[in-house]
Amino acid sequence: MIMQSNESRNVMAGSSCRDYQPGRDYQPMRIMLWGQPRTVSTAFTKFMTFVDDVEEIWFEPYVFSHINEKMASILEEREAAMAAMVEASYEDQRGKLRPLSSFSFTSTKNELEAPRKDYRRKFIFVKDMAWAIHGRYDCIPQKVPVKHVFLIRDPQRFIPSYLVHMERSGVPVKSWLLAHKEDQMLALWRYIRENVDLNPPVIDSDQLLQNPGTVLAKLFAELGMPWKDSYLEWSGGDEFLSRWIAPLEGVAMGSKVGTHTRAFSSTNFIKVDMSAPQRQELSGIAQDAVDIFLPGYREMMQHALH
């Protein structure tokens, strides 16, 4: 039996998410991919959209629940502009895309735990950010089959890219990932190991890009999913978005500011230059952020699939 730490029990004791009582319907495996910014997690989500046996694709429901909860006033100010942008961008291919206002921590947990009827496929895929669920572990699905996967990257590589993205998006750099001086990914990984799964799969995104066939075949074996080499290439269009359970506004904004442009148009995983900037080349805020995330990255890398 995996025992809960005192910290984990305290988090659960402060729960604000109501538990869903599942029925006896067939329950597909929920695959929860926890990422950090700039770790090719969106491209990974597109890749999973074309995998057999995946019935649902969820895109950052906890991120957008957090935005709804913490940034309501900002959203109200931008509502008209965002609505117009959505109408122009995705009106003809909404599919399962929804209004941003429909996402909350409680509704996300309840929907992910709800029974599925008449499903022929075996998996539900959910991609989200570790920072978004920090302090809200009670809202992680628990009463259904769940497999957690962690997508990490060297902070000396992802932090500079993240800061550039935040500046381009007009969001304060100390929001979200850097709102607190702690490694939310490491905390979540340790929580899952203590309370759910002693050995959840860990993937380094740079190793994924260098050797996608090898890394993904091992991951699929861990998840009990049949692997095909043909999965390594997929369609370059954005029609796949109609299958995603995601906010209309979030998808449109990601395209507008360029956050998801490359991922949405991707057709495969592309090798990258593995070099990282030297510490002295980083800004002061980047150095501070790297100092927060580098120890956890090194610890988790010891468990990464190769």
Tab-separated table of C-alpha atoms in Angstrom:
chain	number	residue	atom	x	y	z
A	1	MET	CA	0.000	0.000	0.000
A	2	ILE	CA	1.280	3.475	-0.906
A	3	MET	CA	0.974	5.739	2.113
A	4	GLN	CA	0.132	9.424	1.917
A	5	SER	CA	2.556	11.969	3.337
A	6	ASN	CA	1.314	14.492	5.910
A	7	GLU	CA	1.558	17.231	3.286
A	8	SER	CA	-0.550	15.223	0.845
A	9	ARG	CA	-3.163	14.488	3.478
A	10	ASN	CA	-3.360	18.197	4.299
A	11	VAL	CA	-3.904	19.033	0.637
A	12	MET	CA	-6.682	16.465	0.444
A	13	ALA	CA	-8.221	17.657	3.700
A	14	GLY	CA	-8.572	21.124	2.199
A	15	SER	CA	-10.426	19.751	-0.807
A	16	SER	CA	-12.900	21.977	-2.562
A	17	CYS	CA	-13.705	19.553	-5.399
A	18	ARG	CA	-16.775	17.404	-4.908
A	19	ASP	CA	-16.292	13.699	-5.570
A	20	TYR	CA	-18.170	12.071	-8.417
A	21	GLN	CA	-19.744	8.690	-7.689
A	22	PRO	CA	-19.098	6.608	-10.818
A	23	GLY	CA	-21.503	3.969	-12.014
A	24	ARG	CA	-20.743	0.590	-13.540
A	25	ASP	CA	-20.193	1.713	-17.103
A	26	TYR	CA	-16.949	0.859	-18.883
A	27	GLN	CA	-14.138	3.156	-17.808
A	28	PRO	CA	-11.384	3.923	-20.341
A	29	MET	CA	-7.885	4.614	-19.001
A	30	ARG	CA	-7.307	8.315	-18.400
A	31	ILE	CA	-3.784	9.254	-19.460
A	32	MET	CA	-2.771	12.467	-17.686
A	33	LEU	CA	0.232	14.135	-19.340
A	34	TRP	CA	1.728	16.726	-17.009
A	35	GLY	CA	4.061	19.174	-18.698
A	36	GLN	CA	5.909	22.423	-18.302
A	37	PRO	CA	5.812	25.311	-20.774
A	38	ARG	CA	7.894	24.970	-23.932
A	39	THR	CA	8.236	21.176	-23.699
A	40	VAL	CA	6.473	20.299	-27.014
A	41	SER	CA	3.440	19.230	-24.998
A	42	THR	CA	1.020	20.765	-27.517
A	43	ALA	CA	2.675	18.932	-30.415
A	44	PHE	CA	2.495	15.789	-28.282
A	45	THR	CA	-1.232	16.379	-27.862
A	46	LYS	CA	-1.693	16.694	-31.606
A	47	PHE	CA	0.296	13.475	-32.069
A	48	MET	CA	-2.005	11.660	-29.628
A	49	THR	CA	-5.048	12.877	-31.576
A	50	PHE	CA	-4.089	10.511	-34.409
A	51	VAL	CA	-3.419	7.450	-32.215
A	52	ASP	CA	-5.866	4.555	-32.450
A	53	ASP	CA	-7.884	3.752	-29.330
A	54	VAL	CA	-7.850	7.358	-28.024
A	55	GLU	CA	-11.480	8.437	-27.651
A	56	GLU	CA	-11.132	11.905	-26.103
A	57	ILE	CA	-8.453	14.607	-26.171
A	58	TRP	CA	-8.489	17.222	-23.394
A	59	PHE	CA	-6.277	20.298	-23.747
A	60	GLU	CA	-5.226	22.035	-20.507
A	61	PRO	CA	-8.555	21.985	-18.669
A	62	TYR	CA	-6.864	22.832	-15.352
A	63	VAL	CA	-4.912	25.730	-16.855
A	64	PHE	CA	-8.138	27.275	-18.102
A	65	SER	CA	-9.931	26.477	-14.849
A	66	HIS	CA	-7.156	28.401	-13.083
A	67	ILE	CA	-7.557	31.308	-15.517
A	68	ASN	CA	-11.315	31.357	-14.901
A	69	GLU	CA	-10.787	31.351	-11.155
A	70	LYS	CA	-7.905	33.811	-10.847
A	71	MET	CA	-8.330	36.133	-13.822
A	72	ALA	CA	-12.091	36.713	-14.064
A	73	SER	CA	-11.812	40.508	-14.214
A	74	ILE	CA	-9.275	40.403	-17.049
A	75	LEU	CA	-11.436	37.967	-18.972
A	76	GLU	CA	-14.456	40.261	-18.648
A	77	GLU	CA	-12.490	43.174	-20.098
A	78	ARG	CA	-11.357	41.095	-23.092
A	79	GLU	CA	-14.584	39.159	-23.601
A	80	ALA	CA	-15.857	41.069	-26.646
A	81	ALA	CA	-12.515	41.045	-28.451
A	82	MET	CA	-11.955	37.363	-27.716
A	83	ALA	CA	-15.473	36.460	-28.877
A	84	ALA	CA	-14.933	38.246	-32.186
A	85	MET	CA	-11.595	36.510	-32.668
A	86	VAL	CA	-13.143	33.120	-31.996
A	87	GLU	CA	-15.974	33.729	-34.455
A	88	ALA	CA	-13.444	34.605	-37.157
A	89	SER	CA	-11.061	31.747	-36.418
A	90	TYR	CA	-12.960	28.602	-35.503
A	91	GLU	CA	-16.666	29.121	-36.124
A	92	ASP	CA	-16.762	26.418	-38.814
A	93	GLN	CA	-14.905	23.735	-36.866
A	94	ARG	CA	-15.957	24.041	-33.261
A	95	GLY	CA	-16.641	20.345	-32.719
A	96	LYS	CA	-15.961	19.724	-29.018
A	97	LEU	CA	-14.412	23.160	-28.425
A	98	ARG	CA	-16.280	25.071	-25.707
A	99	PRO	CA	-16.489	28.548	-24.175
A	100	LEU	CA	-13.695	29.278	-21.723
A	101	SER	CA	-16.249	30.086	-19.029
A	102	SER	CA	-17.370	26.431	-18.952
A	103	PHE	CA	-14.104	25.220	-17.379
A	104	SER	CA	-13.676	24.842	-13.617
A	105	PHE	CA	-11.677	22.553	-11.346
A	106	THR	CA	-14.764	20.762	-10.067
A	107	SER	CA	-16.421	20.301	-13.451
A	108	THR	CA	-13.171	19.024	-14.976
A	109	LYS	CA	-12.714	16.408	-12.281
A	110	ASN	CA	-16.352	15.349	-12.467
A	111	GLU	CA	-16.309	15.036	-16.248
A	112	LEU	CA	-13.096	13.045	-16.236
A	113	GLU	CA	-14.523	10.686	-13.600
A	114	ALA	CA	-17.934	10.352	-15.213
A	115	PRO	CA	-18.839	6.958	-16.753
A	116	ARG	CA	-18.446	6.601	-20.504
A	117	LYS	CA	-21.064	4.651	-22.422
A	118	ASP	CA	-20.654	2.782	-25.685
A	119	TYR	CA	-16.964	3.611	-26.005
A	120	ARG	CA	-15.077	1.382	-28.406
A	121	ARG	CA	-11.754	3.035	-27.734
A	122	LYS	CA	-9.739	2.407	-24.599
A	123	PHE	CA	-8.105	5.719	-23.680
A	124	ILE	CA	-8.841	9.325	-22.746
A	125	PHE	CA	-5.855	11.672	-23.099
A	126	VAL	CA	-5.499	14.814	-20.976
A	127	LYS	CA	-2.639	17.278	-21.388
A	128	ASP	CA	-2.088	19.877	-18.690
A	129	MET	CA	0.502	21.901	-16.779
A	130	ALA	CA	1.829	20.871	-13.385
A	131	TRP	CA	1.670	24.451	-12.106
A	132	ALA	CA	-2.086	24.628	-12.812
A	133	ILE	CA	-2.979	21.766	-10.447
A	134	HIS	CA	-0.532	22.821	-7.710
A	135	GLY	CA	-2.374	22.952	-4.391
A	136	ARG	CA	-5.472	21.400	-6.000
A	137	TYR	CA	-4.499	17.729	-6.062
A	138	ASP	CA	-7.982	16.881	-4.798
A	139	CYS	CA	-9.224	17.791	-8.276
A	140	ILE	CA	-7.183	15.098	-10.016
A	141	PRO	CA	-9.375	12.163	-11.173
A	142	GLN	CA	-9.157	9.367	-8.620
A	143	LYS	CA	-12.124	6.997	-8.891
A	144	VAL	CA	-11.383	5.833	-12.430
A	145	PRO	CA	-8.370	4.179	-14.096
A	146	VAL	CA	-5.631	6.816	-14.407
A	147	LYS	CA	-2.040	6.718	-15.612
A	148	HIS	CA	0.148	9.784	-15.023
A	149	VAL	CA	2.967	10.732	-17.404
A	150	PHE	CA	5.483	13.547	-16.877
A	151	LEU	CA	7.049	15.551	-19.713
A	152	ILE	CA	10.142	17.437	-18.561
A	153	ARG	CA	12.893	19.545	-20.120
A	154	ASP	CA	16.189	21.052	-19.015
A	155	PRO	CA	15.219	24.397	-17.409
A	156	GLN	CA	18.295	26.002	-18.956
A	157	ARG	CA	16.511	25.400	-22.259
A	158	PHE	CA	12.825	25.918	-21.476
A	159	ILE	CA	13.044	28.901	-19.077
A	160	PRO	CA	14.551	31.388	-21.600
A	161	SER	CA	11.979	30.325	-24.205
A	162	TYR	CA	9.177	30.635	-21.661
A	163	LEU	CA	10.188	34.163	-20.641
A	164	VAL	CA	10.264	35.309	-24.266
A	165	HIS	CA	6.800	33.812	-24.783
A	166	MET	CA	5.376	35.506	-21.681
A	167	GLU	CA	6.747	38.877	-22.753
A	168	ARG	CA	5.314	38.435	-26.244
A	169	SER	CA	1.930	37.486	-24.775
A	170	GLY	CA	1.813	40.524	-22.514
A	171	VAL	CA	1.531	38.390	-19.362
A	172	PRO	CA	3.687	39.285	-16.308
A	173	VAL	CA	6.682	36.935	-16.284
A	174	LYS	CA	6.132	36.051	-12.632
A	175	SER	CA	2.633	34.751	-13.309
A	176	TRP	CA	1.699	31.075	-13.402
A	177	LEU	CA	4.889	28.997	-13.539
A	178	LEU	CA	6.978	31.546	-11.622
A	179	ALA	CA	4.253	32.787	-9.275
A	180	HIS	CA	5.836	30.832	-6.414
A	181	LYS	CA	9.453	29.968	-5.780
A	182	GLU	CA	9.014	26.214	-5.964
A	183	ASP	CA	9.156	23.432	-8.522
A	184	GLN	CA	5.509	22.479	-9.065
A	185	MET	CA	6.449	19.626	-11.408
A	186	LEU	CA	8.701	17.983	-8.838
A	187	ALA	CA	6.040	18.404	-6.145
A	188	LEU	CA	3.363	16.781	-8.320
A	189	TRP	CA	5.659	13.931	-9.369
A	190	ARG	CA	6.518	13.185	-5.744
A	191	TYR	CA	2.833	13.333	-4.778
A	192	ILE	CA	1.874	10.849	-7.507
A	193	ARG	CA	4.723	8.533	-6.498
A	194	GLU	CA	3.667	8.590	-2.843
A	195	ASN	CA	-0.070	8.269	-3.382
A	196	VAL	CA	-0.880	6.810	-6.794
A	197	ASP	CA	1.926	5.169	-8.777
A	198	LEU	CA	5.455	4.523	-7.541
A	199	ASN	CA	6.914	4.634	-11.066
A	200	PRO	CA	4.962	6.942	-13.378
A	201	PRO	CA	6.599	7.320	-16.804
A	202	VAL	CA	8.871	10.327	-17.221
A	203	ILE	CA	9.860	11.668	-20.656
A	204	ASP	CA	12.518	14.253	-21.431
A	205	SER	CA	11.220	16.337	-24.347
A	206	ASP	CA	14.649	16.776	-25.942
A	207	GLN	CA	15.241	13.025	-25.890
A	208	LEU	CA	11.762	12.591	-27.352
A	209	LEU	CA	12.658	14.895	-30.239
A	210	GLN	CA	16.000	13.165	-30.836
A	211	ASN	CA	14.604	9.608	-30.792
A	212	PRO	CA	10.793	9.731	-30.957
A	213	GLY	CA	10.293	6.144	-32.130
A	214	THR	CA	12.364	4.657	-29.319
A	215	VAL	CA	10.966	6.850	-26.528
A	216	LEU	CA	7.331	6.591	-27.616
A	217	ALA	CA	7.420	2.829	-28.147
A	218	LYS	CA	8.637	2.454	-24.554
A	219	LEU	CA	5.986	4.860	-23.288
A	220	PHE	CA	3.198	3.033	-25.104
A	221	ALA	CA	4.404	-0.256	-23.616
A	222	GLU	CA	4.190	1.337	-20.144
A	223	LEU	CA	0.655	2.524	-20.887
A	224	GLY	CA	-0.531	-0.757	-22.396
A	225	MET	CA	-1.090	0.848	-25.803
A	226	PRO	CA	-0.178	-0.907	-29.074
A	227	TRP	CA	2.572	0.977	-30.925
A	228	LYS	CA	2.791	1.649	-34.675
A	229	ASP	CA	5.701	3.342	-36.443
A	230	SER	CA	3.117	5.065	-38.652
A	231	TYR	CA	2.145	7.215	-35.648
A	232	LEU	CA	5.382	9.190	-36.147
A	233	GLU	CA	3.789	11.184	-38.980
A	234	TRP	CA	0.411	12.924	-38.973
A	235	SER	CA	-1.686	15.448	-40.876
A	236	GLY	CA	-0.457	19.041	-41.030
A	237	GLY	CA	-3.887	20.705	-41.006
A	238	ASP	CA	-5.773	22.012	-37.984
A	239	GLU	CA	-8.998	20.077	-38.554
A	240	PHE	CA	-8.008	17.915	-35.592
A	241	LEU	CA	-8.940	20.766	-33.225
A	242	SER	CA	-12.626	19.891	-33.553
A	243	ARG	CA	-11.858	16.688	-31.605
A	244	TRP	CA	-10.294	18.530	-28.694
A	245	ILE	CA	-12.148	19.340	-25.502
A	246	ALA	CA	-10.667	22.797	-24.997
A	247	PRO	CA	-11.765	26.445	-24.753
A	248	LEU	CA	-12.445	28.222	-28.021
A	249	GLU	CA	-10.801	31.370	-26.727
A	250	GLY	CA	-7.677	29.555	-25.528
A	251	VAL	CA	-7.129	27.824	-28.854
A	252	ALA	CA	-7.710	31.030	-30.820
A	253	MET	CA	-5.439	33.082	-28.566
A	254	GLY	CA	-2.693	30.464	-28.767
A	255	SER	CA	-2.757	30.786	-32.534
A	256	LYS	CA	-2.947	34.589	-32.515
A	257	VAL	CA	0.126	35.153	-30.307
A	258	GLY	CA	2.070	32.321	-31.918
A	259	THR	CA	2.205	30.037	-28.877
A	260	HIS	CA	0.806	27.013	-30.698
A	261	THR	CA	1.439	27.870	-34.352
A	262	ARG	CA	4.241	25.362	-34.922
A	263	ALA	CA	2.529	22.646	-32.892
A	264	PHE	CA	-0.795	23.039	-34.704
A	265	SER	CA	0.893	22.807	-38.133
A	266	SER	CA	3.331	20.038	-37.161
A	267	THR	CA	3.476	16.730	-39.028
A	268	ASN	CA	6.139	14.962	-36.941
A	269	PHE	CA	8.621	15.444	-34.133
A	270	ILE	CA	11.676	17.412	-35.348
A	271	LYS	CA	15.175	17.065	-33.919
A	272	VAL	CA	16.522	20.157	-32.190
A	273	ASP	CA	19.889	21.622	-31.330
A	274	MET	CA	20.679	20.182	-27.913
A	275	SER	CA	22.963	23.024	-26.816
A	276	ALA	CA	21.835	25.166	-23.882
A	277	PRO	CA	22.837	28.750	-23.042
A	278	GLN	CA	25.499	29.221	-20.389
A	279	ARG	CA	24.303	30.514	-17.038
A	280	GLN	CA	26.108	33.837	-17.475
A	281	GLU	CA	24.193	34.374	-20.713
A	282	LEU	CA	20.841	34.304	-18.916
A	283	SER	CA	19.030	37.259	-17.392
A	284	GLY	CA	18.785	37.541	-13.633
A	285	ILE	CA	15.174	36.310	-13.509
A	286	ALA	CA	16.062	33.402	-15.800
A	287	GLN	CA	18.973	32.418	-13.556
A	288	ASP	CA	16.719	32.491	-10.490
A	289	ALA	CA	14.115	30.325	-12.261
A	290	VAL	CA	16.710	27.812	-13.441
A	291	ASP	CA	17.969	27.507	-9.854
A	292	ILE	CA	14.424	26.575	-8.781
A	293	PHE	CA	13.798	23.919	-11.441
A	294	LEU	CA	17.221	22.408	-12.150
A	295	PRO	CA	17.477	20.144	-9.038
A	296	GLY	CA	14.037	18.640	-9.735
A	297	TYR	CA	14.846	18.134	-13.390
A	298	ARG	CA	18.003	16.242	-12.478
A	299	GLU	CA	16.130	14.096	-9.968
A	300	MET	CA	13.366	13.217	-12.421
A	301	MET	CA	15.830	12.560	-15.253
A	302	GLN	CA	17.089	9.580	-13.278
A	303	HIS	CA	13.680	7.980	-13.932
A	304	ALA	CA	13.223	9.079	-17.566
A	305	LEU	CA	12.571	6.633	-20.394
A	306	HIS	CA	15.535	6.377	-22.780
